[in-house]
Amino acid sequence: RRHLRVNVPRRLRDRISVPNSDISRWFGTPLGVELVRETRGSVSRLVPPGYYRTGVQVGHCRDSFLQKVEHAYHGVPPQDSCQEEKEKQQLQCLAEQLPFGARSIDLLVLPFVLEFSADPHAVLREANGVLSPEGCLVVCGFNRWGLWGLRRAISFRPRRTPWAGNFLSLNQIQDWTRLLGLEVVAAASVFYRPPIGSARLLNRVSFLEAAGDRWWSLLSGAYVVVVKKRAFAQSTRLEPVRASRQHCPKPFASALPRQVATRKLRVVGR
């Protein structure tokens, strides 16, 4: 096991609105455990098959989503300690400032990170910068328009974890990633059980997972989005045609079939 410490600027450290310890402890509750279990299964199904040499997971969740990588690294916030974790290469960092070089990560997973970041746009820009060509970015988050979003809306302030986070919608994540030139390859709704804390009640209503996936997918508690960074991404920006190319005649051979254009043409006189 390897631990690395990265110097994080104070201006970024102070922008964390929710205590890290509260989020980490919530993922250990019965509700958090069930949510992570369902989300991990969805991520395993949605990530395209292939060879991922370097994978990074950043956030407060201690369960690993990196089942398909050769070298896995887990980035935790500076105040979040994971001393009991075993067989993990850990480093302390923030999602807004990843200690990796440009185009060096093949698979990057952000499980429930954007909701607790003061600048989710900066997180996605940073992820796009370190992602390698043909690399994949996985974003897991709480559904703003589902039952969990309704539970957050009716909560009294100050809200407790995880309702203190800024929930986002699936469409927002897809739009933001498209603006960065990333291609959405898969998306899914996850977890249809109500946010109840009893493990016994959660097991009793586990049948809602199959029913909700079929009948009320928009009301899910969370979502998973997988995007890919193409090696030769096409820009949507239109460039004007140069004046020298507007009236440039095309060569005669380009209009002929390839087999004919490669032969010598003989001019037959009248």
PDB file of C-alpha atoms in Angstrom:
ATOM      1  CA  ARG A   1       0.000   0.000   0.000  1.00  0.00           C
ATOM      2  CA  ARG A   2       1.296   3.411  -0.948  1.00  0.00           C
ATOM      3  CA  HIS A   3       0.207   6.779   0.451  1.00  0.00           C
ATOM      4  CA  LEU A   4       1.031  10.052  -1.267  1.00  0.00           C
ATOM      5  CA  ARG A   5       0.386  13.558   0.010  1.00  0.00           C
ATOM      6  CA  VAL A   6      -0.204  16.426  -2.390  1.00  0.00           C
ATOM      7  CA  ASN A   7      -0.079  20.079  -1.369  1.00  0.00           C
ATOM      8  CA  VAL A   8      -3.579  21.476  -1.900  1.00  0.00           C
ATOM      9  CA  PRO A   9      -4.041  25.259  -2.136  1.00  0.00           C
ATOM     10  CA  ARG A  10      -5.929  26.740   0.777  1.00  0.00           C
ATOM     11  CA  ARG A  11      -8.396  28.492  -1.524  1.00  0.00           C
ATOM     12  CA  LEU A  12      -9.576  25.100  -2.835  1.00  0.00           C
ATOM     13  CA  ARG A  13      -9.529  23.441   0.559  1.00  0.00           C
ATOM     14  CA  ASP A  14     -11.787  26.134   2.020  1.00  0.00           C
ATOM     15  CA  ARG A  15     -14.371  25.736  -0.736  1.00  0.00           C
ATOM     16  CA  ILE A  16     -15.542  22.349   0.494  1.00  0.00           C
ATOM     17  CA  SER A  17     -19.011  23.094   1.864  1.00  0.00           C
ATOM     18  CA  VAL A  18     -19.721  19.737   3.546  1.00  0.00           C
ATOM     19  CA  PRO A  19     -17.440  18.119   6.146  1.00  0.00           C
ATOM     20  CA  ASN A  20     -15.642  15.202   4.541  1.00  0.00           C
ATOM     21  CA  SER A  21     -15.999  13.036   7.615  1.00  0.00           C
ATOM     22  CA  ASP A  22     -19.811  13.288   7.446  1.00  0.00           C
ATOM     23  CA  ILE A  23     -19.915  12.138   3.830  1.00  0.00           C
ATOM     24  CA  SER A  24     -17.501   9.278   4.421  1.00  0.00           C
ATOM     25  CA  ARG A  25     -19.456   8.064   7.444  1.00  0.00           C
ATOM     26  CA  TRP A  26     -22.746   8.238   5.543  1.00  0.00           C
ATOM     27  CA  PHE A  27     -21.443   5.812   2.915  1.00  0.00           C
ATOM     28  CA  GLY A  28     -20.993   3.335   5.768  1.00  0.00           C
ATOM     29  CA  THR A  29     -24.664   3.473   6.806  1.00  0.00           C
ATOM     30  CA  PRO A  30     -27.112   0.790   5.564  1.00  0.00           C
ATOM     31  CA  LEU A  31     -28.579   3.207   3.028  1.00  0.00           C
ATOM     32  CA  GLY A  32     -25.170   4.268   1.770  1.00  0.00           C
ATOM     33  CA  VAL A  33     -23.962   0.675   1.523  1.00  0.00           C
ATOM     34  CA  GLU A  34     -26.972  -0.358  -0.582  1.00  0.00           C
ATOM     35  CA  LEU A  35     -26.609   2.672  -2.837  1.00  0.00           C
ATOM     36  CA  VAL A  36     -22.928   1.995  -3.441  1.00  0.00           C
ATOM     37  CA  ARG A  37     -23.589  -1.680  -4.127  1.00  0.00           C
ATOM     38  CA  GLU A  38     -26.204  -0.922  -6.794  1.00  0.00           C
ATOM     39  CA  THR A  39     -24.059   1.819  -8.310  1.00  0.00           C
ATOM     40  CA  ARG A  40     -20.987  -0.407  -8.543  1.00  0.00           C
ATOM     41  CA  GLY A  41     -22.966  -3.046 -10.383  1.00  0.00           C
ATOM     42  CA  SER A  42     -24.220  -0.467 -12.871  1.00  0.00           C
ATOM     43  CA  VAL A  43     -20.717   0.935 -13.435  1.00  0.00           C
ATOM     44  CA  SER A  44     -19.366  -2.564 -14.060  1.00  0.00           C
ATOM     45  CA  ARG A  45     -21.998  -3.131 -16.755  1.00  0.00           C
ATOM     46  CA  LEU A  46     -21.728   0.282 -18.434  1.00  0.00           C
ATOM     47  CA  VAL A  47     -17.951   0.724 -18.724  1.00  0.00           C
ATOM     48  CA  PRO A  48     -16.952  -0.406 -22.229  1.00  0.00           C
ATOM     49  CA  PRO A  49     -14.802  -3.532 -22.364  1.00  0.00           C
ATOM     50  CA  GLY A  50     -11.152  -2.930 -23.054  1.00  0.00           C
ATOM     51  CA  TYR A  51      -7.722  -2.558 -21.542  1.00  0.00           C
ATOM     52  CA  TYR A  52      -7.403   0.201 -18.924  1.00  0.00           C
ATOM     53  CA  ARG A  53      -3.848   0.441 -17.705  1.00  0.00           C
ATOM     54  CA  THR A  54      -4.250   3.313 -15.232  1.00  0.00           C
ATOM     55  CA  GLY A  55      -7.438   3.965 -13.295  1.00  0.00           C
ATOM     56  CA  VAL A  56      -8.171   6.648 -10.712  1.00  0.00           C
ATOM     57  CA  GLN A  57     -11.102   7.017  -8.348  1.00  0.00           C
ATOM     58  CA  VAL A  58     -11.565  10.331  -6.546  1.00  0.00           C
ATOM     59  CA  GLY A  59     -13.993  11.128  -3.771  1.00  0.00           C
ATOM     60  CA  HIS A  60     -15.273  10.220  -0.332  1.00  0.00           C
ATOM     61  CA  CYS A  61     -16.580   6.759  -1.198  1.00  0.00           C
ATOM     62  CA  ARG A  62     -14.205   4.061   0.059  1.00  0.00           C
ATOM     63  CA  ASP A  63     -15.600   1.203  -2.035  1.00  0.00           C
ATOM     64  CA  SER A  64     -13.609   0.638  -5.194  1.00  0.00           C
ATOM     65  CA  PHE A  65     -15.219   1.142  -8.617  1.00  0.00           C
ATOM     66  CA  LEU A  66     -12.007   0.184 -10.440  1.00  0.00           C
ATOM     67  CA  GLN A  67     -12.545  -3.471 -11.243  1.00  0.00           C
ATOM     68  CA  LYS A  68     -11.252  -3.312 -14.825  1.00  0.00           C
ATOM     69  CA  VAL A  69      -7.893  -1.543 -14.451  1.00  0.00           C
ATOM     70  CA  GLU A  70      -4.339  -2.824 -14.061  1.00  0.00           C
ATOM     71  CA  HIS A  71      -3.053  -0.035 -11.801  1.00  0.00           C
ATOM     72  CA  ALA A  72      -5.668   1.524  -9.499  1.00  0.00           C
ATOM     73  CA  TYR A  73      -5.218   4.739  -7.513  1.00  0.00           C
ATOM     74  CA  HIS A  74      -7.641   6.217  -5.010  1.00  0.00           C
ATOM     75  CA  GLY A  75      -7.646   9.940  -4.354  1.00  0.00           C
ATOM     76  CA  VAL A  76      -9.152  11.076  -1.061  1.00  0.00           C
ATOM     77  CA  PRO A  77      -9.677  14.646   0.212  1.00  0.00           C
ATOM     78  CA  PRO A  78      -6.973  16.001   2.542  1.00  0.00           C
ATOM     79  CA  GLN A  79      -9.154  15.802   5.665  1.00  0.00           C
ATOM     80  CA  ASP A  80     -10.528  12.339   4.851  1.00  0.00           C
ATOM     81  CA  SER A  81      -8.445   9.536   6.376  1.00  0.00           C
ATOM     82  CA  CYS A  82      -8.761   5.940   5.191  1.00  0.00           C
ATOM     83  CA  GLN A  83      -6.245   4.223   7.389  1.00  0.00           C
ATOM     84  CA  GLU A  84      -8.219   0.964   7.482  1.00  0.00           C
ATOM     85  CA  GLU A  85      -8.139   0.548   3.703  1.00  0.00           C
ATOM     86  CA  LYS A  86      -5.897  -2.241   2.505  1.00  0.00           C
ATOM     87  CA  GLU A  87      -4.179  -2.999  -0.763  1.00  0.00           C
ATOM     88  CA  LYS A  88      -4.901   0.430  -2.222  1.00  0.00           C
ATOM     89  CA  GLN A  89      -2.548   3.044  -3.581  1.00  0.00           C
ATOM     90  CA  GLN A  90      -3.901   6.232  -2.042  1.00  0.00           C
ATOM     91  CA  LEU A  91      -3.109   9.881  -2.460  1.00  0.00           C
ATOM     92  CA  GLN A  92      -4.558  12.997  -0.920  1.00  0.00           C
ATOM     93  CA  CYS A  93      -5.941  15.435  -3.448  1.00  0.00           C
ATOM     94  CA  LEU A  94      -9.005  17.384  -4.498  1.00  0.00           C
ATOM     95  CA  ALA A  95     -11.083  16.672  -7.560  1.00  0.00           C
ATOM     96  CA  GLU A  96     -10.485  20.252  -8.766  1.00  0.00           C
ATOM     97  CA  GLN A  97      -6.712  19.705  -8.808  1.00  0.00           C
ATOM     98  CA  LEU A  98      -5.610  16.185  -9.696  1.00  0.00           C
ATOM     99  CA  PRO A  99      -1.880  15.410  -9.334  1.00  0.00           C
ATOM    100  CA  PHE A 100      -1.578  13.713 -12.722  1.00  0.00           C
ATOM    101  CA  GLY A 101      -0.144  14.717 -16.033  1.00  0.00           C
ATOM    102  CA  ALA A 102      -2.200  15.584 -19.064  1.00  0.00           C
ATOM    103  CA  ARG A 103      -3.679  12.619 -20.958  1.00  0.00           C
ATOM    104  CA  SER A 104      -2.336  10.078 -18.467  1.00  0.00           C
ATOM    105  CA  ILE A 105      -5.481   8.405 -17.046  1.00  0.00           C
ATOM    106  CA  ASP A 106      -7.347   5.671 -18.915  1.00  0.00           C
ATOM    107  CA  LEU A 107     -10.322   5.349 -16.554  1.00  0.00           C
ATOM    108  CA  LEU A 108     -11.425   8.064 -14.135  1.00  0.00           C
ATOM    109  CA  VAL A 109     -14.338   7.506 -11.751  1.00  0.00           C
ATOM    110  CA  LEU A 110     -16.062  10.294  -9.811  1.00  0.00           C
ATOM    111  CA  PRO A 111     -18.580   8.634  -7.461  1.00  0.00           C
ATOM    112  CA  PHE A 112     -20.841  11.278  -5.897  1.00  0.00           C
ATOM    113  CA  VAL A 113     -18.214  14.008  -6.156  1.00  0.00           C
ATOM    114  CA  LEU A 114     -19.859  16.833  -8.105  1.00  0.00           C
ATOM    115  CA  GLU A 115     -22.661  17.257  -5.543  1.00  0.00           C
ATOM    116  CA  PHE A 116     -20.199  18.196  -2.809  1.00  0.00           C
ATOM    117  CA  SER A 117     -17.900  20.367  -4.900  1.00  0.00           C
ATOM    118  CA  ALA A 118     -18.145  24.153  -4.913  1.00  0.00           C
ATOM    119  CA  ASP A 119     -17.226  24.200  -8.615  1.00  0.00           C
ATOM    120  CA  PRO A 120     -18.409  21.074 -10.480  1.00  0.00           C
ATOM    121  CA  HIS A 121     -17.460  22.659 -13.806  1.00  0.00           C
ATOM    122  CA  ALA A 122     -13.831  22.853 -12.661  1.00  0.00           C
ATOM    123  CA  VAL A 123     -13.952  19.183 -11.665  1.00  0.00           C
ATOM    124  CA  LEU A 124     -15.088  18.142 -15.138  1.00  0.00           C
ATOM    125  CA  ARG A 125     -12.513  20.371 -16.833  1.00  0.00           C
ATOM    126  CA  GLU A 126      -9.762  18.881 -14.692  1.00  0.00           C
ATOM    127  CA  ALA A 127     -10.995  15.371 -15.468  1.00  0.00           C
ATOM    128  CA  ASN A 128     -11.011  16.121 -19.181  1.00  0.00           C
ATOM    129  CA  GLY A 129      -7.440  17.386 -18.986  1.00  0.00           C
ATOM    130  CA  VAL A 130      -5.965  14.275 -17.347  1.00  0.00           C
ATOM    131  CA  LEU A 131      -8.034  11.816 -19.394  1.00  0.00           C
ATOM    132  CA  SER A 132      -6.111  10.034 -22.134  1.00  0.00           C
ATOM    133  CA  PRO A 133      -7.437   9.755 -25.705  1.00  0.00           C
ATOM    134  CA  GLU A 134     -10.053   6.983 -25.880  1.00  0.00           C
ATOM    135  CA  GLY A 135     -10.161   7.067 -22.065  1.00  0.00           C
ATOM    136  CA  CYS A 136     -13.422   6.878 -20.117  1.00  0.00           C
ATOM    137  CA  LEU A 137     -14.870   9.122 -17.434  1.00  0.00           C
ATOM    138  CA  VAL A 138     -17.549   7.737 -15.100  1.00  0.00           C
ATOM    139  CA  VAL A 139     -19.753  10.173 -13.164  1.00  0.00           C
ATOM    140  CA  CYS A 140     -22.084   8.892 -10.434  1.00  0.00           C
ATOM    141  CA  GLY A 141     -24.476  11.284  -8.757  1.00  0.00           C
ATOM    142  CA  PHE A 142     -27.732  11.846  -6.915  1.00  0.00           C
ATOM    143  CA  ASN A 143     -30.751  12.458  -9.141  1.00  0.00           C
ATOM    144  CA  ARG A 144     -32.099  15.962  -8.650  1.00  0.00           C
ATOM    145  CA  TRP A 145     -35.565  15.161 -10.044  1.00  0.00           C
ATOM    146  CA  GLY A 146     -36.092  11.775  -8.376  1.00  0.00           C
ATOM    147  CA  LEU A 147     -37.468  10.718  -5.019  1.00  0.00           C
ATOM    148  CA  TRP A 148     -34.178  11.552  -3.357  1.00  0.00           C
ATOM    149  CA  GLY A 149     -34.274  15.040  -4.850  1.00  0.00           C
ATOM    150  CA  LEU A 150     -37.768  15.497  -3.434  1.00  0.00           C
ATOM    151  CA  ARG A 151     -36.524  14.334  -0.038  1.00  0.00           C
ATOM    152  CA  ARG A 152     -33.765  16.935  -0.208  1.00  0.00           C
ATOM    153  CA  ALA A 153     -36.198  19.704  -1.212  1.00  0.00           C
ATOM    154  CA  ILE A 154     -38.423  19.181   1.834  1.00  0.00           C
ATOM    155  CA  SER A 155     -35.518  18.934   4.278  1.00  0.00           C
ATOM    156  CA  PHE A 156     -35.162  21.672   6.847  1.00  0.00           C
ATOM    157  CA  ARG A 157     -32.029  23.770   6.861  1.00  0.00           C
ATOM    158  CA  PRO A 158     -29.313  23.164   7.772  1.00  0.00           C
ATOM    159  CA  ARG A 159     -29.516  19.939   5.820  1.00  0.00           C
ATOM    160  CA  ARG A 160     -27.726  16.813   6.944  1.00  0.00           C
ATOM    161  CA  THR A 161     -25.577  14.587   4.779  1.00  0.00           C
ATOM    162  CA  PRO A 162     -26.187  13.698   1.982  1.00  0.00           C
ATOM    163  CA  TRP A 163     -29.001  16.220   1.577  1.00  0.00           C
ATOM    164  CA  ALA A 164     -26.539  19.074   2.079  1.00  0.00           C
ATOM    165  CA  GLY A 165     -25.071  18.430  -1.365  1.00  0.00           C
ATOM    166  CA  ASN A 166     -26.121  20.215  -4.547  1.00  0.00           C
ATOM    167  CA  PHE A 167     -27.932  17.512  -6.504  1.00  0.00           C
ATOM    168  CA  LEU A 168     -27.614  17.624 -10.294  1.00  0.00           C
ATOM    169  CA  SER A 169     -29.691  16.077 -13.052  1.00  0.00           C
ATOM    170  CA  LEU A 170     -28.640  13.539 -15.645  1.00  0.00           C
ATOM    171  CA  ASN A 171     -29.250  16.022 -18.454  1.00  0.00           C
ATOM    172  CA  GLN A 172     -26.951  18.571 -16.818  1.00  0.00           C
ATOM    173  CA  ILE A 173     -24.060  16.113 -16.694  1.00  0.00           C
ATOM    174  CA  GLN A 174     -24.602  15.081 -20.295  1.00  0.00           C
ATOM    175  CA  ASP A 175     -24.710  18.698 -21.494  1.00  0.00           C
ATOM    176  CA  TRP A 176     -21.610  19.710 -19.547  1.00  0.00           C
ATOM    177  CA  THR A 177     -19.572  16.778 -20.819  1.00  0.00           C
ATOM    178  CA  ARG A 178     -20.651  17.411 -24.428  1.00  0.00           C
ATOM    179  CA  LEU A 179     -19.452  21.006 -24.142  1.00  0.00           C
ATOM    180  CA  LEU A 180     -16.016  19.625 -23.253  1.00  0.00           C
ATOM    181  CA  GLY A 181     -15.985  17.483 -26.391  1.00  0.00           C
ATOM    182  CA  LEU A 182     -16.657  14.215 -24.566  1.00  0.00           C
ATOM    183  CA  GLU A 183     -18.944  11.608 -26.089  1.00  0.00           C
ATOM    184  CA  VAL A 184     -21.648   9.995 -23.978  1.00  0.00           C
ATOM    185  CA  VAL A 185     -21.424   6.236 -24.495  1.00  0.00           C
ATOM    186  CA  ALA A 186     -23.755   4.977 -21.745  1.00  0.00           C
ATOM    187  CA  ALA A 187     -26.086   6.224 -19.020  1.00  0.00           C
ATOM    188  CA  ALA A 188     -28.396   4.546 -16.547  1.00  0.00           C
ATOM    189  CA  SER A 189     -30.688   5.273 -13.627  1.00  0.00           C
ATOM    190  CA  VAL A 190     -29.808   3.586 -10.340  1.00  0.00           C
ATOM    191  CA  PHE A 191     -31.551   2.815  -7.031  1.00  0.00           C
ATOM    192  CA  TYR A 192     -35.331   3.100  -6.808  1.00  0.00           C
ATOM    193  CA  ARG A 193     -35.824   2.406  -3.118  1.00  0.00           C
ATOM    194  CA  PRO A 194     -36.848   5.304  -0.872  1.00  0.00           C
ATOM    195  CA  PRO A 195     -34.183   6.896   1.340  1.00  0.00           C
ATOM    196  CA  ILE A 196     -34.848   4.955   4.538  1.00  0.00           C
ATOM    197  CA  GLY A 197     -32.163   4.155   7.086  1.00  0.00           C
ATOM    198  CA  SER A 198     -33.341   0.740   8.253  1.00  0.00           C
ATOM    199  CA  ALA A 199     -31.486  -2.193   6.723  1.00  0.00           C
ATOM    200  CA  ARG A 200     -34.457  -4.475   7.360  1.00  0.00           C
ATOM    201  CA  LEU A 201     -36.859  -2.204   5.480  1.00  0.00           C
ATOM    202  CA  LEU A 202     -34.385  -1.753   2.634  1.00  0.00           C
ATOM    203  CA  ASN A 203     -34.248  -5.516   2.154  1.00  0.00           C
ATOM    204  CA  ARG A 204     -38.032  -5.765   2.167  1.00  0.00           C
ATOM    205  CA  VAL A 205     -38.457  -3.195  -0.613  1.00  0.00           C
ATOM    206  CA  SER A 206     -35.603  -4.518  -2.746  1.00  0.00           C
ATOM    207  CA  PHE A 207     -38.199  -5.610  -5.342  1.00  0.00           C
ATOM    208  CA  LEU A 208     -38.548  -1.935  -6.291  1.00  0.00           C
ATOM    209  CA  GLU A 209     -35.219  -2.103  -8.153  1.00  0.00           C
ATOM    210  CA  ALA A 210     -36.614  -4.273 -10.949  1.00  0.00           C
ATOM    211  CA  ALA A 211     -39.980  -2.522 -10.998  1.00  0.00           C
ATOM    212  CA  GLY A 212     -38.548   0.978 -10.949  1.00  0.00           C
ATOM    213  CA  ASP A 213     -36.107   0.255 -13.763  1.00  0.00           C
ATOM    214  CA  ARG A 214     -39.078  -0.605 -15.945  1.00  0.00           C
ATOM    215  CA  TRP A 215     -41.850   1.748 -14.867  1.00  0.00           C
ATOM    216  CA  TRP A 216     -40.441   4.890 -13.205  1.00  0.00           C
ATOM    217  CA  SER A 217     -36.801   5.239 -14.235  1.00  0.00           C
ATOM    218  CA  LEU A 218     -36.981   9.041 -14.028  1.00  0.00           C
ATOM    219  CA  LEU A 219     -37.613   8.834 -10.276  1.00  0.00           C
ATOM    220  CA  SER A 220     -34.416   6.977  -9.458  1.00  0.00           C
ATOM    221  CA  GLY A 221     -32.281   8.037  -6.549  1.00  0.00           C
ATOM    222  CA  ALA A 222     -29.030   8.186  -8.524  1.00  0.00           C
ATOM    223  CA  TYR A 223     -27.575   7.916 -12.010  1.00  0.00           C
ATOM    224  CA  VAL A 224     -24.412   6.765 -13.788  1.00  0.00           C
ATOM    225  CA  VAL A 225     -22.940   8.444 -16.877  1.00  0.00           C
ATOM    226  CA  VAL A 226     -20.024   7.068 -18.890  1.00  0.00           C
ATOM    227  CA  VAL A 227     -18.327   9.366 -21.407  1.00  0.00           C
ATOM    228  CA  LYS A 228     -15.336   8.807 -23.658  1.00  0.00           C
ATOM    229  CA  LYS A 229     -12.638  11.174 -24.851  1.00  0.00           C
ATOM    230  CA  ARG A 230     -12.139  10.512 -28.535  1.00  0.00           C
ATOM    231  CA  ALA A 231      -8.655  10.645 -30.002  1.00  0.00           C
ATOM    232  CA  PHE A 232      -9.780  12.752 -32.962  1.00  0.00           C
ATOM    233  CA  ALA A 233     -12.703  14.722 -31.627  1.00  0.00           C
ATOM    234  CA  GLN A 234     -14.516  16.855 -34.178  1.00  0.00           C
ATOM    235  CA  SER A 235     -15.175  20.420 -33.170  1.00  0.00           C
ATOM    236  CA  THR A 236     -18.643  21.900 -33.578  1.00  0.00           C
ATOM    237  CA  ARG A 237     -17.186  25.303 -34.391  1.00  0.00           C
ATOM    238  CA  LEU A 238     -17.675  26.349 -38.034  1.00  0.00           C
ATOM    239  CA  GLU A 239     -14.694  27.905 -39.768  1.00  0.00           C
ATOM    240  CA  PRO A 240     -15.080  30.225 -42.784  1.00  0.00           C
ATOM    241  CA  VAL A 241     -13.788  29.017 -46.125  1.00  0.00           C
ATOM    242  CA  ARG A 242     -10.694  30.814 -47.323  1.00  0.00           C
ATOM    243  CA  ALA A 243     -11.098  33.016 -50.372  1.00  0.00           C
ATOM    244  CA  SER A 244      -8.313  31.180 -52.200  1.00  0.00           C
ATOM    245  CA  ARG A 245     -10.216  27.895 -51.893  1.00  0.00           C
ATOM    246  CA  GLN A 246     -13.684  29.083 -52.836  1.00  0.00           C
ATOM    247  CA  HIS A 247     -13.103  29.042 -56.605  1.00  0.00           C
ATOM    248  CA  CYS A 248     -10.334  26.475 -56.769  1.00  0.00           C
ATOM    249  CA  PRO A 249     -11.205  23.953 -59.536  1.00  0.00           C
ATOM    250  CA  LYS A 250     -11.072  20.317 -58.594  1.00  0.00           C
ATOM    251  CA  PRO A 251      -8.614  18.092 -60.447  1.00  0.00           C
ATOM    252  CA  PHE A 252     -10.103  16.019 -63.280  1.00  0.00           C
ATOM    253  CA  ALA A 253      -8.783  12.742 -61.875  1.00  0.00           C
ATOM    254  CA  SER A 254     -10.629  13.179 -58.582  1.00  0.00           C
ATOM    255  CA  ALA A 255     -13.977  12.713 -60.350  1.00  0.00           C
ATOM    256  CA  LEU A 256     -12.942   9.366 -61.805  1.00  0.00           C
ATOM    257  CA  PRO A 257     -13.035   5.994 -60.095  1.00  0.00           C
ATOM    258  CA  ARG A 258      -9.857   5.071 -58.245  1.00  0.00           C
ATOM    259  CA  GLN A 259      -8.987   2.315 -60.722  1.00  0.00           C
ATOM    260  CA  VAL A 260      -9.338   4.702 -63.672  1.00  0.00           C
ATOM    261  CA  ALA A 261      -7.619   7.666 -62.039  1.00  0.00           C
ATOM    262  CA  THR A 262      -4.438   5.686 -61.417  1.00  0.00           C
ATOM    263  CA  ARG A 263      -4.067   4.723 -65.082  1.00  0.00           C
ATOM    264  CA  LYS A 264      -2.606   6.845 -67.873  1.00  0.00           C
ATOM    265  CA  LEU A 265      -5.265   8.595 -69.922  1.00  0.00           C
ATOM    266  CA  ARG A 266      -4.824   8.574 -73.674  1.00  0.00           C
ATOM    267  CA  VAL A 267      -6.381  11.407 -75.668  1.00  0.00           C
ATOM    268  CA  VAL A 268      -8.038  10.152 -78.856  1.00  0.00           C
ATOM    269  CA  GLY A 269      -8.204  12.675 -81.624  1.00  0.00           C
ATOM    270  CA  ARG A 270     -11.336  13.308 -83.602  1.00  0.00           C
TER     271      ARG A 270
END
